[in-house]
Short mmCIF file of C-alpha atoms and ligand atoms in Angstrom, two decimals:
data_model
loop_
_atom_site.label_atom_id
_atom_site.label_comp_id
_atom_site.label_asym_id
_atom_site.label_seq_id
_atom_site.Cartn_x
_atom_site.Cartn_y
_atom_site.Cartn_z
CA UNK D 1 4.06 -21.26 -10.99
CA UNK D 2 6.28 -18.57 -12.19
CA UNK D 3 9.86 -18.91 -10.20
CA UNK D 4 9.69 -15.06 -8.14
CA UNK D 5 5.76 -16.00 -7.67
CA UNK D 6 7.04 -19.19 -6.22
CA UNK D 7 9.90 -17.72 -4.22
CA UNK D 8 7.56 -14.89 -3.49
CA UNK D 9 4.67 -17.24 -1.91
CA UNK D 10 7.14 -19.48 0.08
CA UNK D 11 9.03 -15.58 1.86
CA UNK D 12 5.18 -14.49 2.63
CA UNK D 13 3.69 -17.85 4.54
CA UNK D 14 7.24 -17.83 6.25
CA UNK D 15 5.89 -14.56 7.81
CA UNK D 16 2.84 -15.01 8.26
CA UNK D 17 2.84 -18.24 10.58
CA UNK D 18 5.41 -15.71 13.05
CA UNK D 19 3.46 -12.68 12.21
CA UNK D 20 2.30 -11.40 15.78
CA UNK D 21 -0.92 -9.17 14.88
CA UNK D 22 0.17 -6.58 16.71
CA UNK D 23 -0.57 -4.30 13.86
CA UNK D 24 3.02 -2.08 14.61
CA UNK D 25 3.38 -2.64 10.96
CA UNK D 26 0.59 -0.12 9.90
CA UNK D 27 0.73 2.13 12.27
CA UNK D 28 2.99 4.48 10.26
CA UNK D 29 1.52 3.46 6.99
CA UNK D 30 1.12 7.23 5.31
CA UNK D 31 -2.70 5.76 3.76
CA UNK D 32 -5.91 6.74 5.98
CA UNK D 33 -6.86 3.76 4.73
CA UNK D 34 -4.77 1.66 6.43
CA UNK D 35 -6.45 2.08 9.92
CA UNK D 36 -9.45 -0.02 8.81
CA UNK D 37 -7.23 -2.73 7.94
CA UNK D 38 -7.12 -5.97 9.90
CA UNK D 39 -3.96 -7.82 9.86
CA UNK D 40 -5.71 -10.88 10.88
CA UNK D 41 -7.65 -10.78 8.01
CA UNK D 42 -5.00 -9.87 5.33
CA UNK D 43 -3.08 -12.61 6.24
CA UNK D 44 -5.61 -14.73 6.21
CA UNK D 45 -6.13 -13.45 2.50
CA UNK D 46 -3.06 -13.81 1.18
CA UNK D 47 -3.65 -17.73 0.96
CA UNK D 48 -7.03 -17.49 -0.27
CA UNK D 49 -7.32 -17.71 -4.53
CA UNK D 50 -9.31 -15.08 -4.72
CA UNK D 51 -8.82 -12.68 -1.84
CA UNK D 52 -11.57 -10.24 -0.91
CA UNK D 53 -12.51 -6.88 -2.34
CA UNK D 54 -11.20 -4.56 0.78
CA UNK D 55 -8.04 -6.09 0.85
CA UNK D 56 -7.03 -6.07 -2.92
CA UNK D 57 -8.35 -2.84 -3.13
CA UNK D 58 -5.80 -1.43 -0.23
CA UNK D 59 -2.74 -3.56 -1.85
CA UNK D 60 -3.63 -1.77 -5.18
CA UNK D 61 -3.42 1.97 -2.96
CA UNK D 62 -0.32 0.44 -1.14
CA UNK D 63 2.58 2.47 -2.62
CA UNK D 64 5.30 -0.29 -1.45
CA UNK D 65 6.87 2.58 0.37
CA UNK D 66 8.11 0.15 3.16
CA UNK D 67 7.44 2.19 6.03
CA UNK D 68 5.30 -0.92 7.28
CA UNK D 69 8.26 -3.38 7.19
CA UNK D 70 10.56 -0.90 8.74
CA UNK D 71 8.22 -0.39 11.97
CA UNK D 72 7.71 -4.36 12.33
CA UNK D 73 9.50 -5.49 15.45
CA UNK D 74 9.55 -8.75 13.82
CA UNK D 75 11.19 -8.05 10.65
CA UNK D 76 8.55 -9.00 8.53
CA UNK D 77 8.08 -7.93 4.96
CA UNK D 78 4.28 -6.43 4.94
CA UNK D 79 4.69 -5.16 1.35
CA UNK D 80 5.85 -8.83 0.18
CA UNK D 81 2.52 -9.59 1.08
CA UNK D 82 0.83 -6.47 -0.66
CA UNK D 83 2.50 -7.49 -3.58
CA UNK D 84 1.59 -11.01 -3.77
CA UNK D 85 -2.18 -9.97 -3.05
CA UNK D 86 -1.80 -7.76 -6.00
CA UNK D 87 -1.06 -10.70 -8.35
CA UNK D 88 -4.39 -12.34 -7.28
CA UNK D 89 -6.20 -9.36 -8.48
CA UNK D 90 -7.03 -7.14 -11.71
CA UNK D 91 -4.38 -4.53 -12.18
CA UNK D 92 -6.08 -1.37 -11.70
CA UNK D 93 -6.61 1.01 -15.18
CA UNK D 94 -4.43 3.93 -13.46
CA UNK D 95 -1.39 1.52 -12.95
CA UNK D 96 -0.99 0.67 -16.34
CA UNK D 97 0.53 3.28 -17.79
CA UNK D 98 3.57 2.06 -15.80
CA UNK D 99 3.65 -1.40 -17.18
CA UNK D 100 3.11 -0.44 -20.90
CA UNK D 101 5.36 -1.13 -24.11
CA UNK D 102 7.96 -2.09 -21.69
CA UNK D 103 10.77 -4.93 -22.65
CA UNK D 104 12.07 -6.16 -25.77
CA UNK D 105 9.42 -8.59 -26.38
CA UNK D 106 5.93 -5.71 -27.74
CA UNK D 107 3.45 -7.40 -29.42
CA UNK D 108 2.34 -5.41 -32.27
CA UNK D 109 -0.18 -3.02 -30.11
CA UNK D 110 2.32 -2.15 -27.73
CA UNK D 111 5.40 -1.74 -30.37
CA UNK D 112 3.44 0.83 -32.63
CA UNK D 113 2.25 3.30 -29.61
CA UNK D 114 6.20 3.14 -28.47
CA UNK D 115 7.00 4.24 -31.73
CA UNK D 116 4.53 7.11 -31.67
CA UNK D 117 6.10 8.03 -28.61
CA UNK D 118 9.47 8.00 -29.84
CA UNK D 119 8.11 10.13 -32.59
CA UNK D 120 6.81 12.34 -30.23
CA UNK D 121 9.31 12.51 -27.79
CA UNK D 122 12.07 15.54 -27.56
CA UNK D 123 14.90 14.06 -25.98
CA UNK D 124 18.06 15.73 -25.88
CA UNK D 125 20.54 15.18 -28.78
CA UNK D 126 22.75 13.64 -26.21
CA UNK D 127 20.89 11.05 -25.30
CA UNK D 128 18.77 10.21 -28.15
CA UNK D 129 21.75 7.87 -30.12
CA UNK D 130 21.80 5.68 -26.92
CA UNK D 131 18.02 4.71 -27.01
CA UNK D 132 17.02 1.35 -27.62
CA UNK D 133 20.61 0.32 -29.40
CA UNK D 134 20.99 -2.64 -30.88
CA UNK D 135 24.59 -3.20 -29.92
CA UNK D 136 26.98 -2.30 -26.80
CA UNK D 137 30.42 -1.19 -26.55
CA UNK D 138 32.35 -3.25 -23.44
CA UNK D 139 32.67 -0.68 -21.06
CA UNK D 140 33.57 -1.14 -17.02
CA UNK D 141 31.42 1.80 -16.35
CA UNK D 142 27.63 1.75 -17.30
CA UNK D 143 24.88 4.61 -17.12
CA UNK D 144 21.70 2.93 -16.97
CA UNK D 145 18.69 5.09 -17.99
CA UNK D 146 16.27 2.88 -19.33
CA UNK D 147 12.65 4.76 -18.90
CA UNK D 148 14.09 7.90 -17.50
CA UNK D 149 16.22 8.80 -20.95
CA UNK D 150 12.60 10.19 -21.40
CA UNK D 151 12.44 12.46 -18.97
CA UNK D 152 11.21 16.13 -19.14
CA UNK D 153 14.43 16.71 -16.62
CA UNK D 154 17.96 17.51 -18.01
CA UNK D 155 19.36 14.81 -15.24
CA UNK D 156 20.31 12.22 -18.04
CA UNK D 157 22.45 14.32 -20.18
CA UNK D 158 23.57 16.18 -17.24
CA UNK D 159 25.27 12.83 -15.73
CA UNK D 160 27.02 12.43 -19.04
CA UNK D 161 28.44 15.94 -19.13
CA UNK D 162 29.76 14.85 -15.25
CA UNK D 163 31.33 11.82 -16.41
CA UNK D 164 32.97 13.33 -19.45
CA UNK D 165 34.26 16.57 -17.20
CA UNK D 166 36.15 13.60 -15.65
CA UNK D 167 37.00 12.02 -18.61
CA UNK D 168 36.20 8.46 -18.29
CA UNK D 169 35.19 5.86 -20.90
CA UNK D 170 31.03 4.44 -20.63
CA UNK D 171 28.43 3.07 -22.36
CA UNK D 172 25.27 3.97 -21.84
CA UNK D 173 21.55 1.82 -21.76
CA UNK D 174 18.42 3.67 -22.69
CA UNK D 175 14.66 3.12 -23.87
CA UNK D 176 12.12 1.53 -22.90
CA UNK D 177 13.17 -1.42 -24.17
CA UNK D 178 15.51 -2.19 -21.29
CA UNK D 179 12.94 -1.28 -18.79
CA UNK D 180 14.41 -2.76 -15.35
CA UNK D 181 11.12 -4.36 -14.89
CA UNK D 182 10.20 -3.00 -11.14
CA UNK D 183 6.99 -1.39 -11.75
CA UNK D 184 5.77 -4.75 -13.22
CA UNK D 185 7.25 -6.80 -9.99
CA UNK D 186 5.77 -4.43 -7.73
CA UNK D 187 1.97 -4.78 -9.32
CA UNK D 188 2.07 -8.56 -9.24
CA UNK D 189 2.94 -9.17 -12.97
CA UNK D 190 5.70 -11.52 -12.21
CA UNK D 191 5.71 -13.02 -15.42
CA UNK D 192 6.57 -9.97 -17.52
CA UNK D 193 8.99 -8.71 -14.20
CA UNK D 194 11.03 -12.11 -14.99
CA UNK D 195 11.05 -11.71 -18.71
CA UNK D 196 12.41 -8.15 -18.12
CA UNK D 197 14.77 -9.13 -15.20
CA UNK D 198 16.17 -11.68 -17.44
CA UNK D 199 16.46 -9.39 -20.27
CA UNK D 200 18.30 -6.33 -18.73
CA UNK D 201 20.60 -9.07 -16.91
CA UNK D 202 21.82 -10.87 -20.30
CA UNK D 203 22.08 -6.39 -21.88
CA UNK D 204 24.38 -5.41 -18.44
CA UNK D 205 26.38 -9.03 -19.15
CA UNK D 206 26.46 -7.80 -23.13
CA UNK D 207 28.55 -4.75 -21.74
CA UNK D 208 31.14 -6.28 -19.17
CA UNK D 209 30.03 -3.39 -16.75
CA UNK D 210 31.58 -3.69 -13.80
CA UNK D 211 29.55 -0.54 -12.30
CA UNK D 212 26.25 0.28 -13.31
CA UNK D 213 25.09 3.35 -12.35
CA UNK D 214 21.33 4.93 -12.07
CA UNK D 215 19.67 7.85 -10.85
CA UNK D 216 16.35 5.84 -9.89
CA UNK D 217 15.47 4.01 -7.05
CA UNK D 218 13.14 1.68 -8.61
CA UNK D 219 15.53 0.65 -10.77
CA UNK D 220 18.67 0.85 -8.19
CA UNK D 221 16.15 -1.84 -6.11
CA UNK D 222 15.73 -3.98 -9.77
CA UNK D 223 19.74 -3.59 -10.45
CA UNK D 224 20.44 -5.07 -6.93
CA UNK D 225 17.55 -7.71 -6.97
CA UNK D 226 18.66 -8.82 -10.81
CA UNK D 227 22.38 -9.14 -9.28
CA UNK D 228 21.40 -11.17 -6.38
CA UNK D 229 19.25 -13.29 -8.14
CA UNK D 230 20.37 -13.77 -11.81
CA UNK D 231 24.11 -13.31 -11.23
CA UNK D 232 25.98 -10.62 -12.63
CA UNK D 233 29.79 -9.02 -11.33
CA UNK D 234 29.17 -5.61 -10.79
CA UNK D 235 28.17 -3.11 -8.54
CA UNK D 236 25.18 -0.92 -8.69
CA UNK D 237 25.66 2.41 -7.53
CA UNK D 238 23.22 5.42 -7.38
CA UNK D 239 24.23 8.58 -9.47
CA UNK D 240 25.27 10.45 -6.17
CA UNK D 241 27.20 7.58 -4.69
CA UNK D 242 29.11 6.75 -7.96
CA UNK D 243 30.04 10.92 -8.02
CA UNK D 244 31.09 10.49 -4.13
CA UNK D 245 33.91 8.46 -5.59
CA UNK D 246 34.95 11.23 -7.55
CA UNK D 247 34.25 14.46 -5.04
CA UNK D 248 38.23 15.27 -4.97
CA UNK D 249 38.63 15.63 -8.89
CA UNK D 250 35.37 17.72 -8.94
CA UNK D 251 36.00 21.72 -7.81
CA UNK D 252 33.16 22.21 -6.26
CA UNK D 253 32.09 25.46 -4.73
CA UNK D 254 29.41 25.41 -1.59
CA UNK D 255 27.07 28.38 -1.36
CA UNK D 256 25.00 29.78 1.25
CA UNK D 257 21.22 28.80 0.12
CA UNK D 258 19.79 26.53 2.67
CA UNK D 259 18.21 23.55 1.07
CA UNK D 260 16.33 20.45 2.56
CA UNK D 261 16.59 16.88 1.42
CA UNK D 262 13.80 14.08 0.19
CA UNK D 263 14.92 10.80 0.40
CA UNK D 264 14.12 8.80 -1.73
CA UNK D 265 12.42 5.34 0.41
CA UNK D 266 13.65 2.89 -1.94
CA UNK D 267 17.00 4.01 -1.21
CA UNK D 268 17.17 5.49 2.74
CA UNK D 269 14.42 2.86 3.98
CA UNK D 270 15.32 0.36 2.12
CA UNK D 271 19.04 0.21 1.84
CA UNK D 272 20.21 2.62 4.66
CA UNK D 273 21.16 4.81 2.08
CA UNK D 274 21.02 8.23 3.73
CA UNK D 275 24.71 9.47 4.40
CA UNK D 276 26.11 8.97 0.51
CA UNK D 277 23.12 12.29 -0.36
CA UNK D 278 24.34 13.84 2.70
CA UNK D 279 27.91 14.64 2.23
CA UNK D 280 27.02 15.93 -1.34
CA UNK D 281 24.22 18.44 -0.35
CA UNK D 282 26.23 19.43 2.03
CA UNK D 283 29.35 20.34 -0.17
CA UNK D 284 27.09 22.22 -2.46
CA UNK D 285 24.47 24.03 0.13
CA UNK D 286 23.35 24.83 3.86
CA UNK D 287 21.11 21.79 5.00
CA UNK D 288 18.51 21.48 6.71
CA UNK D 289 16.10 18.60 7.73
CA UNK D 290 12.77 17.66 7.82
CA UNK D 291 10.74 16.20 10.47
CA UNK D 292 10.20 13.57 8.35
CA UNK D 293 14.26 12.49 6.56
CA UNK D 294 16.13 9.72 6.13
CA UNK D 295 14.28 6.01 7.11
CA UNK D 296 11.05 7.83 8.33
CA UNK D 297 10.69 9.64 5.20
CA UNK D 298 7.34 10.21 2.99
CA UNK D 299 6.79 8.31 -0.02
CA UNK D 300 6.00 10.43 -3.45
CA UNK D 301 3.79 7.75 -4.15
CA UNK D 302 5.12 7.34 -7.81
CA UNK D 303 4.62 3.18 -8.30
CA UNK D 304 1.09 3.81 -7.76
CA UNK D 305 1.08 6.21 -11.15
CA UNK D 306 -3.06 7.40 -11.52
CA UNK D 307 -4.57 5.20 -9.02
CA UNK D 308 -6.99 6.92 -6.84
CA UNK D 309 -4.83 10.11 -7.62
CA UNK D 310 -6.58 12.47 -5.08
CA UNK D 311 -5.27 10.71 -2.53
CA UNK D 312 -1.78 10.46 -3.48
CA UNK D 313 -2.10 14.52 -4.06
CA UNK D 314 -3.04 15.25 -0.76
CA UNK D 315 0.30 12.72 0.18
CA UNK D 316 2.23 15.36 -2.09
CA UNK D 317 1.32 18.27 -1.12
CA UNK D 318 2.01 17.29 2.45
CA UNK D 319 5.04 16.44 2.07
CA UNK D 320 5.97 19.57 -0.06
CA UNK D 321 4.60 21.60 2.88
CA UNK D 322 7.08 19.80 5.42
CA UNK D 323 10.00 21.20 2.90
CA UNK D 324 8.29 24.53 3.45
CA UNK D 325 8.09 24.42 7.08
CA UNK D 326 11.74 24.15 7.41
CA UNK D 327 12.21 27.70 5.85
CA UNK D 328 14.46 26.00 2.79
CA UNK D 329 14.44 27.83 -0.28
CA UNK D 330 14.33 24.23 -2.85
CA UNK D 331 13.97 20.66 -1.97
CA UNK D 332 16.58 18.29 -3.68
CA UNK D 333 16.14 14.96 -4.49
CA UNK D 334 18.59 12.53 -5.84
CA UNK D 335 16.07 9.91 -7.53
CA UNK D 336 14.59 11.09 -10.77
CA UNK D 337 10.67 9.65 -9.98
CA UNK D 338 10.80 11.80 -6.99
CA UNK D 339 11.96 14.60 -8.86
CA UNK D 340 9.60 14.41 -11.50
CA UNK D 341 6.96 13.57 -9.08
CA UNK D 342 7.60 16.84 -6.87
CA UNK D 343 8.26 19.51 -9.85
CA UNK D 344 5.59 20.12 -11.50
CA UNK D 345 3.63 20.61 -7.96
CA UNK D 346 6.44 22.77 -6.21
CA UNK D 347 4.96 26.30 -5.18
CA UNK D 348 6.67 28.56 -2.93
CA UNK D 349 9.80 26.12 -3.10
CA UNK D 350 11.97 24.74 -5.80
CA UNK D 351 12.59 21.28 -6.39
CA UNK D 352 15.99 20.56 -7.06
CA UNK D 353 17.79 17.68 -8.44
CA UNK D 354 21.12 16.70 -7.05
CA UNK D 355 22.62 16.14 -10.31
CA UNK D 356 21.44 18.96 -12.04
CA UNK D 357 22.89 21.05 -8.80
CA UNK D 358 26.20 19.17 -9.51
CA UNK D 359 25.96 19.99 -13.02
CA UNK D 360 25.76 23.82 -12.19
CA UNK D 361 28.10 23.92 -9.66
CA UNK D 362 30.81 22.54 -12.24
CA UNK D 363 29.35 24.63 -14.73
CA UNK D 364 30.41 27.29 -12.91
CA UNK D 365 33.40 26.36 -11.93
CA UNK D 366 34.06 26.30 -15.79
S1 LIG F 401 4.18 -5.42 12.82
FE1 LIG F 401 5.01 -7.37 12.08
S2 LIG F 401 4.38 -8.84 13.62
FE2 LIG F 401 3.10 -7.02 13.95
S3 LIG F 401 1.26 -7.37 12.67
FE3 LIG F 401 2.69 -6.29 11.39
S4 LIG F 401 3.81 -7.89 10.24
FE4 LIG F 401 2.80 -8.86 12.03
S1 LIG F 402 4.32 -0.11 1.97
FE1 LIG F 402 3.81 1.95 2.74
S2 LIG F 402 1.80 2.37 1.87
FE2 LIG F 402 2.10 0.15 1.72
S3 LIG F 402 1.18 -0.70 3.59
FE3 LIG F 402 3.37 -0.38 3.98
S4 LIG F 402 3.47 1.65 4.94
FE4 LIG F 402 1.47 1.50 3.94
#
């Protein structure tokens, strides 16, 4: 058995044998589905080969947003079990897309439709020499990008233009060839997950980094996970924590819009990571707060890609209301699949994200 599957297997019967059944675990869960779920039963499942139907099918909607683990009194790990269910089952067709011509190792499918992409692709001239490079400079400070050096957003080369306002010396890892293989953990694919953990730890080693920074929380969760697991001396930071480190050399200038913040789960549920966002909103804007912030937060549902999408829209849109409600003009969000997740459905309210408002802010400043 594949080492994490093993490790994986051994964390989830630990659980289970102390696992109470008082079903605390779900009661939060965000999915309507999760009401008709027995936790008798799933555990129950979770040994079995070949688990049944109704509970594969509700580890494949889970969206690993950790709510459940948070709300056990026990301190169990309910979406360690959701993911090692998902292993035991066919990936559905509407998670793929996440998994796809990921890694350095394509077969030949895989490697030509990344190359159409690339082809395709307009990313911005400052980011498009760092994708998929062969070689890397030794640098202490490391901006990892990976996937997100495609995104629609400006938040990649908008980090850059942050770190070279302040002058310092980086190298920079993009493409989907250093994919920080999350997505693929978190559907059950742990072979591929420890072919790409393995990968991206022997790239970060390449560099010397002694601080890699990211503005995802999927891959902030892989970067800390890789660390703990394959070795590695540095320190992964999130984009907004590695610019807290920096606040008194950047002239920034707050102004009066009032703003609320989405946190990101990976990051405030978690790793407790709700303060670092905080203090920069609140140098930059008024804040306000939602009912739902910090641990207790909504999940945008983003690992679960096309899967039984009407659902997750519904999840969405609620949540976008909630900004509403709190009479906030934008909603800012500091991880980039949040960000992307939220914009293109934002009506009535912008959606904001925190590096881009950094950007302007110094922009401004000149
Ligand atoms: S809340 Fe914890 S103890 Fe209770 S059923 Fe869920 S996993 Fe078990
Ligand atoms: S991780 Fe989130 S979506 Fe999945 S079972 Fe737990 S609370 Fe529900």
């Amino acid at each position: 058995m594949n080492p994490l599957a093993e490790d994986l297997k051994r964390d989830v019967e630990q659980d289970i044998t102390t696992c109470g059944l008082c079903k605390k675990c779900l009661f939060l869960c965000p999915l309507p589905e999760s009401k008709d779920i027995d936790v008798f039963t799933l555990n129950r499942e979770v040994s079995k080969d070949q688990p049944s139907k109704e509970i594969l099918d509700f580890a494949f909607l889970c969206m690993s947003c950790g709510q459940c683990n948070y709300s056990c009194p026990n301190y169990q790990h309910m979406v360690n079990r959701l993911i090692y269910l998902r292993s035991k089952g066919r990936i559905p067709r509407g998670l793929k897309p996440l998994l796809h011509w990921r890694g350095q190792r394509l077969g030949v499918v895989d490697r030509a439709l990344y190359g159409l992409k690339k082809r395709l692709a307009s990313v911005h001239p400052r980011i498009a020499p760092h994708i998929d490079k062969k070689e890397y400079r030794k640098s202490d400070l490391l901006f990892y990008f990976s996937c997100y050096a495609f995104s629609p957003s400006e938040v990649p080369w908008k980090t850059l233009a942050i770190a070279d306002h302040l002058g310092l010396d980086y190298e920079v890892v993009a493409g989907y060839s250093s994919c920080c293989g999350w997505p693929h953990y978190l559907a059950g694919d742990f072979t591929s997950a420890e072919q790409l953990f393995k990968d991206l730890a022997a790239l970060i080693e390449e560099t010397g980094a002694k601080t890699v920074v990211t503005g995802c929380a999927e891959c902030y969760r892989a970067l800390e996970l890789i660390k703990n697991r394959y070795g590695g001396g540095y320190t992964p930071l999130t984009t907004t924590e590695w610019v807290l480190g920096h606040m008194d050399r950047l002239n920034l200038q707050g102004s009066d819009e009032l703003v609320t913040f989405h946190d990101a789960c990976n990051l405030s549920r978690y790793d407790g990571k709700q303060e670092a966002p905080r203090k920069v909103v609140k140098r930059l804007f008024r804040l306000v707060e939602m009912e739902r912030t910090g641990k207790d937060t909504l999940c945008c549902g983003a690992m679960r890609q096309n899967h039984e999408k009407e659902g997750l829209m519904e999840l969405r849109k609620k949540r976008l209301a909630e900004a509403k409600e709190t009479g906030a003009t934008a909603m800012v969000t500091e991880c980039i699949t949040c960000y992307e997740v939220y914009k293109p459905l934002a009506e009535g309210i912008k959606v904001m994200d925190l590096v881009e408002a950094l950007y302007d802010s110094i922009a401004k400043e000149g």
